Coordinates of C-alpha atoms in Angstrom, one line a residue:
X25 CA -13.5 -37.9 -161.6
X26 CA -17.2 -38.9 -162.2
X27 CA -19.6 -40.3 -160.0
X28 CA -22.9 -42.8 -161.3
X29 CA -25.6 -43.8 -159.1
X30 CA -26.8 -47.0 -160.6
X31 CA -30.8 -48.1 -159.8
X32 CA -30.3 -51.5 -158.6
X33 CA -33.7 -52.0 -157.3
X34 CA -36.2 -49.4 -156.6
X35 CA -34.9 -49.0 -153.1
X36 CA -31.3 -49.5 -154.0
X37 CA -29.0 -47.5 -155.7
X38 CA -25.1 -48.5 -156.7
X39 CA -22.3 -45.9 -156.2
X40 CA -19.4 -45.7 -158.5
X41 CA -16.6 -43.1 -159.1
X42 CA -14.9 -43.3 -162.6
X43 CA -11.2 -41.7 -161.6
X44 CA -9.8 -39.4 -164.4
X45 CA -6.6 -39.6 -163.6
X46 CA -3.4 -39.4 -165.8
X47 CA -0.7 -38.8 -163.3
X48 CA 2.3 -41.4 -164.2
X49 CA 3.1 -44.3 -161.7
X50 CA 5.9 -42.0 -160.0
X51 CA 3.1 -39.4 -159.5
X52 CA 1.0 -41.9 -157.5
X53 CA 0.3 -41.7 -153.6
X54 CA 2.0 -45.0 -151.8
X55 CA -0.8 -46.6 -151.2
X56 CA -1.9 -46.1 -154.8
X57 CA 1.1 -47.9 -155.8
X58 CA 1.0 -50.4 -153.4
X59 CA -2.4 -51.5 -154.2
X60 CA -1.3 -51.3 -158.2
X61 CA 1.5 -53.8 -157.3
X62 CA -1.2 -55.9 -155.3
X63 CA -3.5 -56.0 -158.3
X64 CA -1.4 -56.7 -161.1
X65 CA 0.3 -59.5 -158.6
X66 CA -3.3 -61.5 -158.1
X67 CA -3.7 -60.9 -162.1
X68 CA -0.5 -62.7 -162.4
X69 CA -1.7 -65.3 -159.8
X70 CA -5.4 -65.9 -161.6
X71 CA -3.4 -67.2 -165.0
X72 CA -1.9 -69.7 -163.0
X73 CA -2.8 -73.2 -164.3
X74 CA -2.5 -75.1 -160.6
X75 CA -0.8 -75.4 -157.8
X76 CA -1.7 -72.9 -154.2
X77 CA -1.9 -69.5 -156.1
X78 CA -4.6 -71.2 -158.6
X79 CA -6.8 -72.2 -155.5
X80 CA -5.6 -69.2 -153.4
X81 CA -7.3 -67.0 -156.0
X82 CA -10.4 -69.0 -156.5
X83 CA -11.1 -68.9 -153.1
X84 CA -10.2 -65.1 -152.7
X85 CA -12.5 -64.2 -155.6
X86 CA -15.5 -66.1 -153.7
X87 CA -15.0 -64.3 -150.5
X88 CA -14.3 -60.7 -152.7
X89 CA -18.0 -61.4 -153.9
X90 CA -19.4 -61.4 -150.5
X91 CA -18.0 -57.8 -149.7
X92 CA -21.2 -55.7 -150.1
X93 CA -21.7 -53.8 -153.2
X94 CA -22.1 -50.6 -151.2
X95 CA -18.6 -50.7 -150.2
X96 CA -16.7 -51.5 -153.5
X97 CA -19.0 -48.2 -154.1
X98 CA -17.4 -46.1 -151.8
X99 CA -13.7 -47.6 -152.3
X100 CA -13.8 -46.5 -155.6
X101 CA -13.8 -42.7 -154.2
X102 CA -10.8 -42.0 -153.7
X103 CA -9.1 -41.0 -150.6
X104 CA -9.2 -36.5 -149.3
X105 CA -5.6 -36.2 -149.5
X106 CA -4.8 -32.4 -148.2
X107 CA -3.7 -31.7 -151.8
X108 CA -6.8 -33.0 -153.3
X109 CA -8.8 -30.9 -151.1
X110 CA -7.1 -27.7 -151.7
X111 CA -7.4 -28.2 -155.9
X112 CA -10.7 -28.9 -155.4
X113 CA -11.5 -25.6 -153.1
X114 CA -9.4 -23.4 -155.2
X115 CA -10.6 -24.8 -158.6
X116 CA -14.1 -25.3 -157.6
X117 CA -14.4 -28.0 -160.3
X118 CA -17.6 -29.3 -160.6
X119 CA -17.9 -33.1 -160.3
X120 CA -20.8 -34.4 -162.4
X121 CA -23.3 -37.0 -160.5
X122 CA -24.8 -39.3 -163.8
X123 CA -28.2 -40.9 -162.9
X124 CA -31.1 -41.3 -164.4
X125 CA -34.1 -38.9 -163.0
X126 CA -37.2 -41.7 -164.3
X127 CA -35.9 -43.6 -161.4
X128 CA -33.9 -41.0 -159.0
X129 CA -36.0 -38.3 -158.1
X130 CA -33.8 -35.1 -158.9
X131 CA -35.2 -33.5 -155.8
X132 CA -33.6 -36.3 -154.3
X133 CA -30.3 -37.7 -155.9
X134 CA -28.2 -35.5 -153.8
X135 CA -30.0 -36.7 -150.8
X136 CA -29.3 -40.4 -151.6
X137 CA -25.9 -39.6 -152.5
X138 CA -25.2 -38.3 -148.7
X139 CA -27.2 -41.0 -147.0
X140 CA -24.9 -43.8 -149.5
X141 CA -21.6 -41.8 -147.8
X142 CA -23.1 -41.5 -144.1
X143 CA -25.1 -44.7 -143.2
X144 CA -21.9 -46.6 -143.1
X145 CA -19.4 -44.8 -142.0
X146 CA -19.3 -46.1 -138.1
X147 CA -19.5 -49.6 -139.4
X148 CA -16.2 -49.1 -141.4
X149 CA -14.6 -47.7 -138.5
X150 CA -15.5 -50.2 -136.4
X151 CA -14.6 -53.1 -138.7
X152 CA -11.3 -51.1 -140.0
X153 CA -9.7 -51.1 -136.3
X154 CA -11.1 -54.7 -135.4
X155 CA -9.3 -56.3 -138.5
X156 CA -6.0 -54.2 -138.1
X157 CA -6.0 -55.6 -134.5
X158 CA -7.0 -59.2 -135.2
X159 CA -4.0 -59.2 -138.7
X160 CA -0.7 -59.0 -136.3
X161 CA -2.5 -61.7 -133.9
X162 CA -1.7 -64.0 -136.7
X163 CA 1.8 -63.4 -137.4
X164 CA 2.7 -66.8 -135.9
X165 CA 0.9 -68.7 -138.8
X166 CA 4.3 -67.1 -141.4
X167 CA 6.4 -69.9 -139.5
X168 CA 4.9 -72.7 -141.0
X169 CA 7.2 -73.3 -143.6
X170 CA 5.6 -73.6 -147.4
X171 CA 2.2 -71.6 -146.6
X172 CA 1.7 -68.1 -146.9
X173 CA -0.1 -66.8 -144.2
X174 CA -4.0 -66.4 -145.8
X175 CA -5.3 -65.2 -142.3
X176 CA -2.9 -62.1 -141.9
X177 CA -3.1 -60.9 -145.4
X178 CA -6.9 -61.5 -145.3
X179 CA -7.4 -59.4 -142.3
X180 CA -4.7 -56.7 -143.8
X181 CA -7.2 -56.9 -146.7
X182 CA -10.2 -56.3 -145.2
X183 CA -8.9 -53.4 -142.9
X184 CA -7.4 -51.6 -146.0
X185 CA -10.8 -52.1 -147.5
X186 CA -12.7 -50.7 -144.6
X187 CA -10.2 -47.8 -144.1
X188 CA -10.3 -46.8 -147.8
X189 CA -14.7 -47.1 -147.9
X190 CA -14.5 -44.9 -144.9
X191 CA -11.7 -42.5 -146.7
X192 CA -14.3 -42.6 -149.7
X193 CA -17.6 -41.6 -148.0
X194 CA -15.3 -38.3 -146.3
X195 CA -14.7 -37.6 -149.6
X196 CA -18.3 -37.3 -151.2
X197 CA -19.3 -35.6 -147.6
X198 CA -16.9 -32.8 -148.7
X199 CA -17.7 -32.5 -152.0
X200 CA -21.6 -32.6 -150.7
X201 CA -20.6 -29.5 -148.3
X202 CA -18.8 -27.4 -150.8
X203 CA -21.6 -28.1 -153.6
X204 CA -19.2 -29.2 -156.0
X205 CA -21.5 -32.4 -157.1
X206 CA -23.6 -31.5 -160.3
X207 CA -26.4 -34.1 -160.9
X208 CA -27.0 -34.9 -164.7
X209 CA -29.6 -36.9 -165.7
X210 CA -28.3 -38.9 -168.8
X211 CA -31.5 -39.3 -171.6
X212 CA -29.4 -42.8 -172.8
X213 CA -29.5 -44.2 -169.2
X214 CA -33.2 -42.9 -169.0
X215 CA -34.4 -45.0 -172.0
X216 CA -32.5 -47.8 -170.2
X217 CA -34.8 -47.9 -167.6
X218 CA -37.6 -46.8 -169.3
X219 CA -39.0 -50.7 -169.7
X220 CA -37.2 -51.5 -166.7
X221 CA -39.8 -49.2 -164.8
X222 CA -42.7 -50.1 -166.7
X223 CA -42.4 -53.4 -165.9
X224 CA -41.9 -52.8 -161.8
X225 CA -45.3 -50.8 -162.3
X226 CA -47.1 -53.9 -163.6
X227 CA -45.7 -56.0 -160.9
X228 CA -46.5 -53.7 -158.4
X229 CA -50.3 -53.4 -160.1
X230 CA -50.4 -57.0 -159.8
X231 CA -49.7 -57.1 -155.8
X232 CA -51.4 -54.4 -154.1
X233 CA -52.2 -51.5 -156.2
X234 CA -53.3 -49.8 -153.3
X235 CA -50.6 -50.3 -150.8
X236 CA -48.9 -46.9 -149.7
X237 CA -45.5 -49.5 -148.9
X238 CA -45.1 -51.2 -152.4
X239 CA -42.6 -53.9 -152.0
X240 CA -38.9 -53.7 -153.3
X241 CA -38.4 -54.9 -156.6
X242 CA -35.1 -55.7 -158.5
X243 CA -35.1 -53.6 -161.7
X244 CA -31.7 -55.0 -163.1
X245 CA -30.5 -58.4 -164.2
X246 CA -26.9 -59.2 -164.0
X247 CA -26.4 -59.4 -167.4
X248 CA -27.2 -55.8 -168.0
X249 CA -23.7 -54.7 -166.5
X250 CA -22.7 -54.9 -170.0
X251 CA -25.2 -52.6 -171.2
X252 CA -24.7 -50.1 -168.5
X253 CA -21.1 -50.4 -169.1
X254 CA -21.2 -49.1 -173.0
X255 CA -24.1 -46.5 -171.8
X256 CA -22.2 -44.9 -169.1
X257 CA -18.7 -45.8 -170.0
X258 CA -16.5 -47.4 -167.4
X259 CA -15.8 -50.8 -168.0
X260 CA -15.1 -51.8 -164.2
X261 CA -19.5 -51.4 -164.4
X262 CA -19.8 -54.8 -165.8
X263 CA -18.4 -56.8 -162.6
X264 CA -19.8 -54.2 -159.9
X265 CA -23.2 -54.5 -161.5
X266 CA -23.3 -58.0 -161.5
X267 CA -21.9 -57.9 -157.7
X268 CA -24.6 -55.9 -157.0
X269 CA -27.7 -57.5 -158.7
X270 CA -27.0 -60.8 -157.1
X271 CA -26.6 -59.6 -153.4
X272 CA -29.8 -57.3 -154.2
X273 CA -31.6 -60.5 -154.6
X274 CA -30.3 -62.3 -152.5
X275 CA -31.3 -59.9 -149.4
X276 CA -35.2 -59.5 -151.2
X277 CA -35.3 -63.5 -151.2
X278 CA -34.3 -63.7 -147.6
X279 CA -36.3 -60.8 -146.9
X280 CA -39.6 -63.0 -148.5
X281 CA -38.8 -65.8 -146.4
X282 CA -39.2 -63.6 -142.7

């Protein structure tokens, strides 16, 4: 696997794991197939022209917008199986960490990398056990005859997420321990943010140039997903970079208005 750390803002940073993994479908963990099925099941449902699946989607991809960006991050780790761990003690494989040192200090990337696994860790926990508690509550909801039961699946949903974010950040706190990360500064993504930085400098100019607490400023837009995507190649960059470019914004504009 590879990980990115993506400059959203120059306070923010996204996480993403590109998995490089060719085992066949019979090779994959449960869950892995499970959420495979799940996938290719709400691909099927998003081509439907009407009807409860059409809306059922619509709605579904609002509210999978409003999951932070930092945890579709650290669900894209994936989980410490005990077989994962051992390969990865007894080959010592070093996992490369792509980011780009004109806006990640390399004294510093492995530093953000461990405080993007730890900061929220208890919040997953906590959130993972209350919506595994809160799914079964709604089991009564499957007798209405004609409707799926949105609530219980949602709540299913959103504890699966929760657990695998958690299972994610144990993952990068391993690899951290072991020193199996290997930061890499890519010169492409570094010209990529060249301007981006250049113009966050005259901003900041324009403020306050002598205040020692500059204020956060967004460096990306979301159209440059696709850029990022062709640099860096994953393709999955396009949607998480736009995910995370809006919600950036959104939390400096309600940060403005206190």
């Amino acid at each position: 696997m590879r990980l990115y750390l993506v400059p959203i803002s120059t306070g923010r940073s996204l996480l993403y794991c590109k998995r490089i993994d060719t085992r066949t479908v019979k090779e994959l963990s449960r869950i892995d197939r499970i959420t495979q099925k799940a996938s290719d099941t709400w691909a099927k449902w998003e081509e439907a022209d009407k009807g409860w699946k059409k809306s059922l989607v619509a709605y579904g991809n609002r509210v999978l917008q409003r999951i932070p960006y930092e945890e579709w991050g650290l669900k894209s780790v994936p989980p410490l199986s005990t077989r994962r761990q051992t390969e990865e003690l007894q080959t010592h494989t070093q996992i490369s960490l792509v980011y780009p040192k004109n806006a990640i200090q390399q004294s510093k990337v492995l530093d953000l990398l461990r405080q993007l696994a730890t900061e929220r860790q208890s919040l997953h926990r906590r959130r993972m056990w209350w919506s595994l508690c809160i799914a079964p509550l709604t089991a009564p909801i499957a007798l209405i005859p004609l409707i799926p039961n949105i609530p219980f699946f949602y709540f299913a949903y959103r504890g699966w997420s929760h657990w695998r974010a958690l299972s994610g950040s144990k993952h990068l706190c391993f690899l951290l321990d072991n020193n199996l990360i290997k930061p890499r500064s890519l010169p492409a993504l570094e010209t990529f943010y060249a301007k981006r930085l250049i113009t966050n400098k005259a901003v900041s100019s324009e403020t306050d140039p002598e205040d020692p607490d500059p204020a956060e400023v967004i460096l990306l837009k979301e159209s440059d997903g696709k850029q990022l995507a062709q640099i860096l190649g994953p393709h999955e960059l396009v949607a998480e970079v736009e995910r995370a470019v809006a919600q950036v914004k959104h939390l400096l504009q309600e940060k403005k208005k206190v």
